[in-house]
Short mmCIF file of C-alpha atoms in Angstrom, two decimals:
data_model
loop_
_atom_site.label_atom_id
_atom_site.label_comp_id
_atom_site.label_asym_id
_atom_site.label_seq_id
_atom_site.Cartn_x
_atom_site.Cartn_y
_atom_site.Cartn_z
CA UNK A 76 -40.70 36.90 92.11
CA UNK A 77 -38.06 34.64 90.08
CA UNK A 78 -38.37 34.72 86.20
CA UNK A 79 -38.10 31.51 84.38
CA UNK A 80 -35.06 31.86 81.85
CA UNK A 81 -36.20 31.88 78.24
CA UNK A 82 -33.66 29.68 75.82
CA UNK A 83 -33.21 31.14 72.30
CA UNK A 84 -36.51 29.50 70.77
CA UNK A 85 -38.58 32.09 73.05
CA UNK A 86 -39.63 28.58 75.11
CA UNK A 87 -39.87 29.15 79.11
CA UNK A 88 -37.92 25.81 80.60
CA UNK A 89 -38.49 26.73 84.45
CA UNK A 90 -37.19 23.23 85.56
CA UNK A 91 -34.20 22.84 83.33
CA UNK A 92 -32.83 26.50 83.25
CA UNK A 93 -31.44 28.72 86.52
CA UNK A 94 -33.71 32.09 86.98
CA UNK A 95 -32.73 34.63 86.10
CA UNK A 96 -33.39 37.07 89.45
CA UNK A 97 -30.09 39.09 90.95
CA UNK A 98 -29.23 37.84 93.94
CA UNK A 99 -29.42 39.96 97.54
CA UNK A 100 -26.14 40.64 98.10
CA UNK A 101 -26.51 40.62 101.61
CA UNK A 102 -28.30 37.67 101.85
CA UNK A 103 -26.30 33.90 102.15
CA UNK A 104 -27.53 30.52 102.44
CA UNK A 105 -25.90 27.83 104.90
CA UNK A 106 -27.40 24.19 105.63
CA UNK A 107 -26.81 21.44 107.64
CA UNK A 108 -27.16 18.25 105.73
CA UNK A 109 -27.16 14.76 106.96
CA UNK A 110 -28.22 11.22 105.42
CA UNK A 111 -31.44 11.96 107.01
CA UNK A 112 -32.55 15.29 107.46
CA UNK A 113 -31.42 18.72 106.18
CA UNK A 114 -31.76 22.05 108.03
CA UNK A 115 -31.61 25.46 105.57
CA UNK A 116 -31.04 28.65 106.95
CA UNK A 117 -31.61 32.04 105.18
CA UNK A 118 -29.66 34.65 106.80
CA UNK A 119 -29.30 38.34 106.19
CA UNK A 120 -26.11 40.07 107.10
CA UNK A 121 -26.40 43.82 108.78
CA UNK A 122 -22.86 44.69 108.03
CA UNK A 123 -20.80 43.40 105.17
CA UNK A 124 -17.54 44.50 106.01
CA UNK A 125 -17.09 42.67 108.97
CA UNK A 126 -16.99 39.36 110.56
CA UNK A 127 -16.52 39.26 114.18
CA UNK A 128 -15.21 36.08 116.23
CA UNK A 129 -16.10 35.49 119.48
CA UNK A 130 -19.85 35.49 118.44
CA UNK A 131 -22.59 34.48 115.51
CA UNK A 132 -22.29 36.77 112.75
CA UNK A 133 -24.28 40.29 112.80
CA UNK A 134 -27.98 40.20 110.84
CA UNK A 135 -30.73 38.36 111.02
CA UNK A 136 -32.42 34.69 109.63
CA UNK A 137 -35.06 35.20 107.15
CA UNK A 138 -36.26 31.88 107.40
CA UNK A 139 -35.17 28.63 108.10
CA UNK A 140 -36.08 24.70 108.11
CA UNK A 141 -36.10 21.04 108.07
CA UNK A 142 -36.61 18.81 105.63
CA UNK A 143 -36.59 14.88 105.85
CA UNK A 144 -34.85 14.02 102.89
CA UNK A 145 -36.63 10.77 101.94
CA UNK A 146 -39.62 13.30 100.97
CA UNK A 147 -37.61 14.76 98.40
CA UNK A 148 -36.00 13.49 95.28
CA UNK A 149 -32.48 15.30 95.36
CA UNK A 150 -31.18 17.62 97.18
CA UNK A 151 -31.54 20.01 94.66
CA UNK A 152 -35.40 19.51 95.64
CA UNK A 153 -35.21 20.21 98.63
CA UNK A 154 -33.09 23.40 98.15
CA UNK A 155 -35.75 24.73 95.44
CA UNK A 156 -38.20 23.86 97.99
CA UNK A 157 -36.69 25.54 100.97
CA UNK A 158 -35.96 28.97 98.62
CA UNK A 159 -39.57 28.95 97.19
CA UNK A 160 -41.01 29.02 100.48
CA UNK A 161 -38.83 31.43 101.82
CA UNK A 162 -40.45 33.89 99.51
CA UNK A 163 -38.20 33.12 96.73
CA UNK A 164 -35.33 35.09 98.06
CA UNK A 165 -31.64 34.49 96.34
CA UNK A 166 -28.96 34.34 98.32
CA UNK A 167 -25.22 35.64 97.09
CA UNK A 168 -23.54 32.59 98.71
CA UNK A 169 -24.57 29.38 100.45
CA UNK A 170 -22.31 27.24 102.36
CA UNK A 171 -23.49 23.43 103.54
CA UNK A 172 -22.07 21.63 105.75
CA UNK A 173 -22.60 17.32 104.69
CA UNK A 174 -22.01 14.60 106.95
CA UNK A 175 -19.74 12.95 104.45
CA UNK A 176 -16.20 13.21 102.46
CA UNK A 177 -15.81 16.07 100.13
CA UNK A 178 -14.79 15.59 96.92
CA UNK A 179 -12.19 17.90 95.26
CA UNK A 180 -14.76 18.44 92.44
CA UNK A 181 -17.09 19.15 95.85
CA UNK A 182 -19.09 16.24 95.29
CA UNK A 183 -20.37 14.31 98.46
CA UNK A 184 -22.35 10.66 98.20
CA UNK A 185 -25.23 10.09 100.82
CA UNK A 186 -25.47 6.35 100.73
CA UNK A 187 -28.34 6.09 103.35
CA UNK A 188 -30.48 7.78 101.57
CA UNK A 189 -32.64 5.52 99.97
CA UNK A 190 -32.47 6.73 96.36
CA UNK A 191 -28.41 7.16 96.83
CA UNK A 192 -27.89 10.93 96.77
CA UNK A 193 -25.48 13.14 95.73
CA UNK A 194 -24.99 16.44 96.91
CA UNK A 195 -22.97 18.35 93.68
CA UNK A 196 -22.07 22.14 94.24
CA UNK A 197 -21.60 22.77 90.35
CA UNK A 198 -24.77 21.38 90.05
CA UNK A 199 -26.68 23.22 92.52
CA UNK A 200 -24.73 26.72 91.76
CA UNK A 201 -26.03 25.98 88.05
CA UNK A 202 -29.44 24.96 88.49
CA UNK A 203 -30.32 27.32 91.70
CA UNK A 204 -28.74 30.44 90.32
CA UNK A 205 -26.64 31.01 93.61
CA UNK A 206 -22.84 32.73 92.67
CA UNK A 207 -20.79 31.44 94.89
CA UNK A 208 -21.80 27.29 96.43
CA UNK A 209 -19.47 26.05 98.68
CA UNK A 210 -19.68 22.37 100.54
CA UNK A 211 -17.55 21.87 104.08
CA UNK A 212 -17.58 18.53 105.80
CA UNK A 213 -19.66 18.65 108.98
CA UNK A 214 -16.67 18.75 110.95
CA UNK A 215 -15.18 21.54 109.30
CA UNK A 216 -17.75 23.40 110.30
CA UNK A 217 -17.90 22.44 114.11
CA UNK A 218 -14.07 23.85 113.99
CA UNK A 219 -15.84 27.38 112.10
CA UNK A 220 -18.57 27.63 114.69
CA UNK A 221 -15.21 27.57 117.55
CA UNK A 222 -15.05 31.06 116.09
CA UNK A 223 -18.77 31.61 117.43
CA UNK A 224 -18.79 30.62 120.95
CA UNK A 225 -19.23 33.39 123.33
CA UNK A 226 -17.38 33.40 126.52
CA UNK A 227 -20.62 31.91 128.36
CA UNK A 228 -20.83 29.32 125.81
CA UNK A 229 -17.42 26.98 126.82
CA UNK A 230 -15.81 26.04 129.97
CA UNK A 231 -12.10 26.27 130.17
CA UNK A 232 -10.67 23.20 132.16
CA UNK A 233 -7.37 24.54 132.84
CA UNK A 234 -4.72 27.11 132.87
CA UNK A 235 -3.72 27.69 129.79
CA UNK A 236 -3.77 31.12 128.45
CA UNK A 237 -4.22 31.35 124.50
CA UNK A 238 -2.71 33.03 121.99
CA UNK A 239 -3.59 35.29 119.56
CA UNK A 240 -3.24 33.73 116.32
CA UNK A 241 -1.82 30.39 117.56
CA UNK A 242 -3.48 27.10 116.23
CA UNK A 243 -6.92 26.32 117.28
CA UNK A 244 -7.98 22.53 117.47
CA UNK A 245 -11.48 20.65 118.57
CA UNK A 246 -12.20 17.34 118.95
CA UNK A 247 -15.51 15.85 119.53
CA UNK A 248 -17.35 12.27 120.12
CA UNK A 249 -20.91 11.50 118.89
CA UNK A 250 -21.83 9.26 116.15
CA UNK A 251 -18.22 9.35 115.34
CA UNK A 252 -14.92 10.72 116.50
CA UNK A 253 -14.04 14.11 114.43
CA UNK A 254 -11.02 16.09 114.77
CA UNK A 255 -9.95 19.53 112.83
CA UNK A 256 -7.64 22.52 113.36
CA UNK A 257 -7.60 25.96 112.38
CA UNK A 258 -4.89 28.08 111.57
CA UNK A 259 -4.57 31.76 111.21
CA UNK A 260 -3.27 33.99 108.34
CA UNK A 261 -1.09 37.41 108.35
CA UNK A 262 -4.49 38.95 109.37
CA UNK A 263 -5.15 36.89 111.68
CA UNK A 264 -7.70 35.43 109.78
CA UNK A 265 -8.35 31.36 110.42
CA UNK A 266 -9.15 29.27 108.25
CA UNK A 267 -9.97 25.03 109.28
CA UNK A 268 -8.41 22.27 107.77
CA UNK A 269 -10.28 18.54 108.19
CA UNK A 270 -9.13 15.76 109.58
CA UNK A 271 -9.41 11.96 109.77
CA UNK A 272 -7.95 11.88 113.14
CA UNK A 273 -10.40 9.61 114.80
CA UNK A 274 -9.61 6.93 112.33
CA UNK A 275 -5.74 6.67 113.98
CA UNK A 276 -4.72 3.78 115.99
CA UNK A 277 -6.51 3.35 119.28
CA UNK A 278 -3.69 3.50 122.13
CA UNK A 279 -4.57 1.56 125.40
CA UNK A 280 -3.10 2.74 128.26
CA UNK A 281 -3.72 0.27 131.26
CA UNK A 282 -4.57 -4.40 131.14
CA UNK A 283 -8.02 -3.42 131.25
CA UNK A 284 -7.94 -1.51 127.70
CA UNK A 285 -5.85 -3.50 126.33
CA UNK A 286 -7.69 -6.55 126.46
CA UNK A 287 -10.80 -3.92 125.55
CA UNK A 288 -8.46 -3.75 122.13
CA UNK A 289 -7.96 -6.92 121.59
CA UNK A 290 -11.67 -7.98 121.60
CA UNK A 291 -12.50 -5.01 119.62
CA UNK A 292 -9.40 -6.03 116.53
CA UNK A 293 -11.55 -9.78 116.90
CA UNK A 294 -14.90 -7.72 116.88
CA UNK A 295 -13.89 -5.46 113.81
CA UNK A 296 -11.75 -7.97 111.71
CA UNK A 297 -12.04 -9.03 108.08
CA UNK A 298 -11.20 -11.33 105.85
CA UNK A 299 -12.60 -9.52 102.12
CA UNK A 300 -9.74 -9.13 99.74
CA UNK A 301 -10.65 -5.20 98.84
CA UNK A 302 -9.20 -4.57 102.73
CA UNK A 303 -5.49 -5.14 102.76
CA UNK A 304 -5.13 -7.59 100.39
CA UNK A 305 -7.48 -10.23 102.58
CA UNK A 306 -5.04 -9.73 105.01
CA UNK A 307 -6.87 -9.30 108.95
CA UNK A 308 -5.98 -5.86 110.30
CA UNK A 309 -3.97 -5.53 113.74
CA UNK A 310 -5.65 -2.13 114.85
CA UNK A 311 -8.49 -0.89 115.07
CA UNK A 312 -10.05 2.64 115.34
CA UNK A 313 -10.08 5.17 118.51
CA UNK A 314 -13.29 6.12 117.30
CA UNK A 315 -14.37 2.08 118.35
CA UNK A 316 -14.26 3.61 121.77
CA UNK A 317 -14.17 7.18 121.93
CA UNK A 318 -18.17 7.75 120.34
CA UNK A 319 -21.55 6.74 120.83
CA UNK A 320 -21.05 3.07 119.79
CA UNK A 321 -17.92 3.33 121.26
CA UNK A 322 -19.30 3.86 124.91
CA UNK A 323 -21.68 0.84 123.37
CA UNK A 324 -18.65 -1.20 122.76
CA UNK A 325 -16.97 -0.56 126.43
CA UNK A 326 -20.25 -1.51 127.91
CA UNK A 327 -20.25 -5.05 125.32
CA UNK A 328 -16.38 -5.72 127.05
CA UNK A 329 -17.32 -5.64 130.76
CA UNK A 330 -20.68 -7.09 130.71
CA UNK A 331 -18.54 -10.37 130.15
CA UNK A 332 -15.33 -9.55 131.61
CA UNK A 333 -14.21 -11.78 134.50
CA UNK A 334 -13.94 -9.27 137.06
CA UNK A 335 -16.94 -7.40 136.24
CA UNK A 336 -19.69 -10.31 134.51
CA UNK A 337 -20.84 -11.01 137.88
CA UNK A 338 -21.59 -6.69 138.72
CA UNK A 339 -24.13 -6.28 135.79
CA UNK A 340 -27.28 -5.79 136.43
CA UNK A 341 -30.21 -7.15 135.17
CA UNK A 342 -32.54 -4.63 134.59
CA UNK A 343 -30.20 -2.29 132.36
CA UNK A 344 -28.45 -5.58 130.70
CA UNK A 345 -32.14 -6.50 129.23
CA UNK A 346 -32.54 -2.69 128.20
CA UNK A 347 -28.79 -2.85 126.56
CA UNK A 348 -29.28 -6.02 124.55
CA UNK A 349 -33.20 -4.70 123.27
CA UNK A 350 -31.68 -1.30 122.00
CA UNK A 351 -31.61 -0.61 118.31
CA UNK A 352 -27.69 -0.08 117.24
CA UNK A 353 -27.45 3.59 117.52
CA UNK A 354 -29.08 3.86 120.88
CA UNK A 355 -27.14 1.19 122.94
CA UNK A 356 -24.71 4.03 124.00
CA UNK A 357 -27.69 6.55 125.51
CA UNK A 358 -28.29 2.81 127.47
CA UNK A 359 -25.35 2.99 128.81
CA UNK A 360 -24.74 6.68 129.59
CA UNK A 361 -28.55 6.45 131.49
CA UNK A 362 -27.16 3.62 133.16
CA UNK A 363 -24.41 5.35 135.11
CA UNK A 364 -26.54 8.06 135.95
CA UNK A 365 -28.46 5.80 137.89
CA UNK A 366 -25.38 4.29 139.37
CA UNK A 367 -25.38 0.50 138.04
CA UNK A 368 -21.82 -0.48 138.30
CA UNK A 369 -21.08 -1.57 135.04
CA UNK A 370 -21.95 1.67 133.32
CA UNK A 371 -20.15 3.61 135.82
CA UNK A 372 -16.87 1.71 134.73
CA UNK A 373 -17.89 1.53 131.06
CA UNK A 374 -18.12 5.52 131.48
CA UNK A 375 -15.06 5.88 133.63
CA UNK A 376 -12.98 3.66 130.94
CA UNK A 377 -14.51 6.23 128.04
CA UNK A 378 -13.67 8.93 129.72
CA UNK A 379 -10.27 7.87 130.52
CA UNK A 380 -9.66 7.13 127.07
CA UNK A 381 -11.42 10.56 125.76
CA UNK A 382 -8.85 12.82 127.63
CA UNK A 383 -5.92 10.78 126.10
CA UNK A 384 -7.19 11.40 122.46
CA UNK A 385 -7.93 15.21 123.32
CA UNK A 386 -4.06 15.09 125.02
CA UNK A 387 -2.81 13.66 121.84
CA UNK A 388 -4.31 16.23 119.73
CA UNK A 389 -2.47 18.77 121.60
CA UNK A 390 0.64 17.24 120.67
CA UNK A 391 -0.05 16.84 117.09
CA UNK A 392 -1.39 20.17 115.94
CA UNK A 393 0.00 22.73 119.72
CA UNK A 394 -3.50 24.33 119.46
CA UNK A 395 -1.75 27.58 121.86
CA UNK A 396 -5.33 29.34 120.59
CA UNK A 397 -7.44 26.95 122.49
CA UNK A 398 -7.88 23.37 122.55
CA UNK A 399 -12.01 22.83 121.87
CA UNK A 400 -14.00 19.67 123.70
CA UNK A 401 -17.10 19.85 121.73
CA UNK A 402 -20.05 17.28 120.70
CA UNK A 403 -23.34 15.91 121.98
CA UNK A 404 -21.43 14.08 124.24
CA UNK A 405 -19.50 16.52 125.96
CA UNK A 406 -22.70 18.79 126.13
CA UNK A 407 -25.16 16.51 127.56
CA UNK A 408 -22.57 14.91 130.06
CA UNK A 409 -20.33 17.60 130.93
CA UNK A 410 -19.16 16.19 134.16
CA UNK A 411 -17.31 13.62 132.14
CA UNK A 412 -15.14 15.79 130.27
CA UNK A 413 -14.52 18.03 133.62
CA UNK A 414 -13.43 14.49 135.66
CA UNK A 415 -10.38 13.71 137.10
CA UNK A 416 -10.19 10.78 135.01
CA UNK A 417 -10.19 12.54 131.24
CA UNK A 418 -7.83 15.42 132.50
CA UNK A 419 -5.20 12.96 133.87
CA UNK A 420 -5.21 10.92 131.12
CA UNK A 421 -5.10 14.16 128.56
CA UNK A 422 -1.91 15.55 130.69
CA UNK A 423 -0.44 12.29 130.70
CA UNK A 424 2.29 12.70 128.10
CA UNK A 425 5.54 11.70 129.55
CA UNK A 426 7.95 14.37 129.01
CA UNK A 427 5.41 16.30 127.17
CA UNK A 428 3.03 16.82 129.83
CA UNK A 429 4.04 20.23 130.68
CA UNK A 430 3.60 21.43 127.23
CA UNK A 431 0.18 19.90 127.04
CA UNK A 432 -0.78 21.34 130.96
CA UNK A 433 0.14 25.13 128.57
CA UNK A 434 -2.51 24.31 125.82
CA UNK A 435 -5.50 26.03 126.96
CA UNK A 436 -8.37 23.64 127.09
CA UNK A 437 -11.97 24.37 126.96
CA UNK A 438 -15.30 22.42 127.32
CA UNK A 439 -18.21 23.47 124.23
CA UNK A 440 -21.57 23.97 126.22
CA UNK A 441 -23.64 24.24 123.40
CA UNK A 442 -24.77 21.72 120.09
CA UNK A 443 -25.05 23.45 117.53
CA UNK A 444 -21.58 24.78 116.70
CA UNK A 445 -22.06 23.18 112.97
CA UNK A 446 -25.01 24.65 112.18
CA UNK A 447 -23.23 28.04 113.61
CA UNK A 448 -19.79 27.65 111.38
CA UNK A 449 -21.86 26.78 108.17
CA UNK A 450 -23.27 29.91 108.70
CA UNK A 451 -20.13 31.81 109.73
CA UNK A 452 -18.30 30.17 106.48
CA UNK A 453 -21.35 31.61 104.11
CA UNK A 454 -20.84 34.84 105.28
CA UNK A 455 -16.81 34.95 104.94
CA UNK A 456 -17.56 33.19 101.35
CA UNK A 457 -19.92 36.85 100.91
CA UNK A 458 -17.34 39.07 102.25
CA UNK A 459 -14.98 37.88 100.19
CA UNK A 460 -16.99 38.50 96.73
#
């Protein structure tokens, strides 16, 4: 068991103080922690000396589990929660990856939590005793848990052969657009760099998309005086239509577009417009599995403009080490990523299309590739103490 730290008047301050218990030096912490829930995980590693890609790391979980975080106070609760009931085990490193922006102090603000949490890694290292705290955002560590997937665990999509210690990139639609890319070191060692990529321009390519654009800039605009001087923005966001309530917003376009406001049907229309926010784009996606016109198109158009974001992340980072589809998109509707439709618009590149046709392109089959590259980046953060 943990002993309380005693301060220099002989007085036990259990709640104030770190304990004082070495930590396992084969044991790390990683978490997955969003505005709603958190998932810890408690991991042992078998071999310390290496780290393997092409699979999870070698060892075993101790324990592991979810917390909603409006039962908790802080974070730092729920952390001293999760390690107390894991038998009071102390980790040598934790990594967590936060659905937010990371400060460079490694700060990160939850503002849908209800009593406005923030997640502070000197904070946490101090008061849970843990050497080495490290926070990643969430899409940092989809691009660590690329380094996971087994061959059985992504589709490739074309031709491309990769190369060994070329640039690795993913990209991947759910809530949001995220993009990264990984690059590799003398060793061949890679390490992923963030990105705000799905926050660059939307491109349309066709009059149908276009005009999609033009209603969302309308949709999307503002007048307050903290956004470009007052001044109403001209562009507006790929990830407006390459997400969840982006598919949402494709679906919002045709339902009234002239040449397809007389195909909607009723049924899935009422269904659409009774949907809370966040589930408008499962509407949709259920829709076109059971063929209502609209849906179909509103899919076609997403896809379409999917495979011409992925394209243009080939020609912004040349990912020769694989080019990663992943996302709860991608994995629960993989026949839109393998269509016709999202790999002619990704080779679509004018003179550049041959180049892109040589980046090696693969489809993620599984969902939890964060929760797999927080744990892969706790055990690198171990290996290298």
């Amino acid at each position: 068991r943990r002993t309380a730290a005693i301060d220099s008047g002989g007085m036990a301050d259990a709640d104030a103080r770190p304990f004082m218990q070495k930590a396992d030096d084969h044991l790390v912490m990683s978490g997955d922690c969003g505005g709603t829930n958190t998932r810890l995980v408690l991991f042992r590693v078998s071999d310390r000396n290496f780290l393997h890609c092409g699979k999870p790391p070698d060892g075993d979980v101790v324990f592991s589990k979810k917390y909603l975080n409006s039962e908790q106070k802080s974070f730092t609760d729920v952390c001293k929660l999760f390690l107390e009931e894991a038998g009071d085990l102390l980790p040598m490193a934790c990594c967590l990856a936060c659905a937010g922006a990371i400060t460079a102090d490694q700060k990160v603000n939850f503002t849908n939590v209800k009593t406005g949490w923030t997640i502070d890694g000197g904070v946490l290292k101090a008061e849970l005793g843990i050497p080495k705290i490290k926070l990643i955002n969430d899409f940092e560590a989809q691009g660590y848990g690329l380094l996971t997937l087994r061959d059985s665990e992504k589709k490739k999509l074309n031709d491309g052969v990769p190369r060994a210690g070329a640039p690795i990139a993913c990209v991947g639609a759910g809530t949001g657009l995220g993009e990264c890319f990984l690059t590799a070191d003398s060793r061949g060692v890679y390490t992923c760099h963030p990105s705000e990529g799905g926050h660059a321009e939307f491109a349309p390519r066709s009059p149908l998309t276009h005009d999609l654009r033009d209603q969302l800039v309308r949709l999307y605009a503002t007048a307050d005086p903290a956004v470009l001087g007052g001044s109403r923005p001209k562009r507006v966001s790929v990830e407006r239509v390459v997400s969840g309530p982006g598919l949402a917003n494709i679906y919002c376009f045709l339902r009234s577009h002239w040449a397809y406001v007389d195909h909607v049907g009723e049924k899935i229309d009422q269904e659409f417009l009774a949907a809370p926010k966040h589930m408008m784009g499962a509407v949709v996606a259920s829709g076109a599995r059971e063929a209502d016109y609209v849906c179909k198109k509103a899919v076609d158009v997403f896809s379409e403009c999917y495979g011409s974001e992925v394209g243009v992340a080939a020609l912004k980072w040349m990912p020769f080490g694989g080019l990663y589809v992943s996302g709860g998109i991608a994995a629960k509707n993989p026949e839109w990523i393998e269509s016709k439709t999202f790999y002619d618009a990704y080779k679509d590149k004018g003179r550049l299309s041959p180049m892109v046709e040589q980046v090696p392109l693969y489809l993620v089959l599984t969902e939890d590739t964060g929760e797999r590259g927080a744990l892969f980046a706790a055990v690198s953060m171990l290996l290298e103490l």
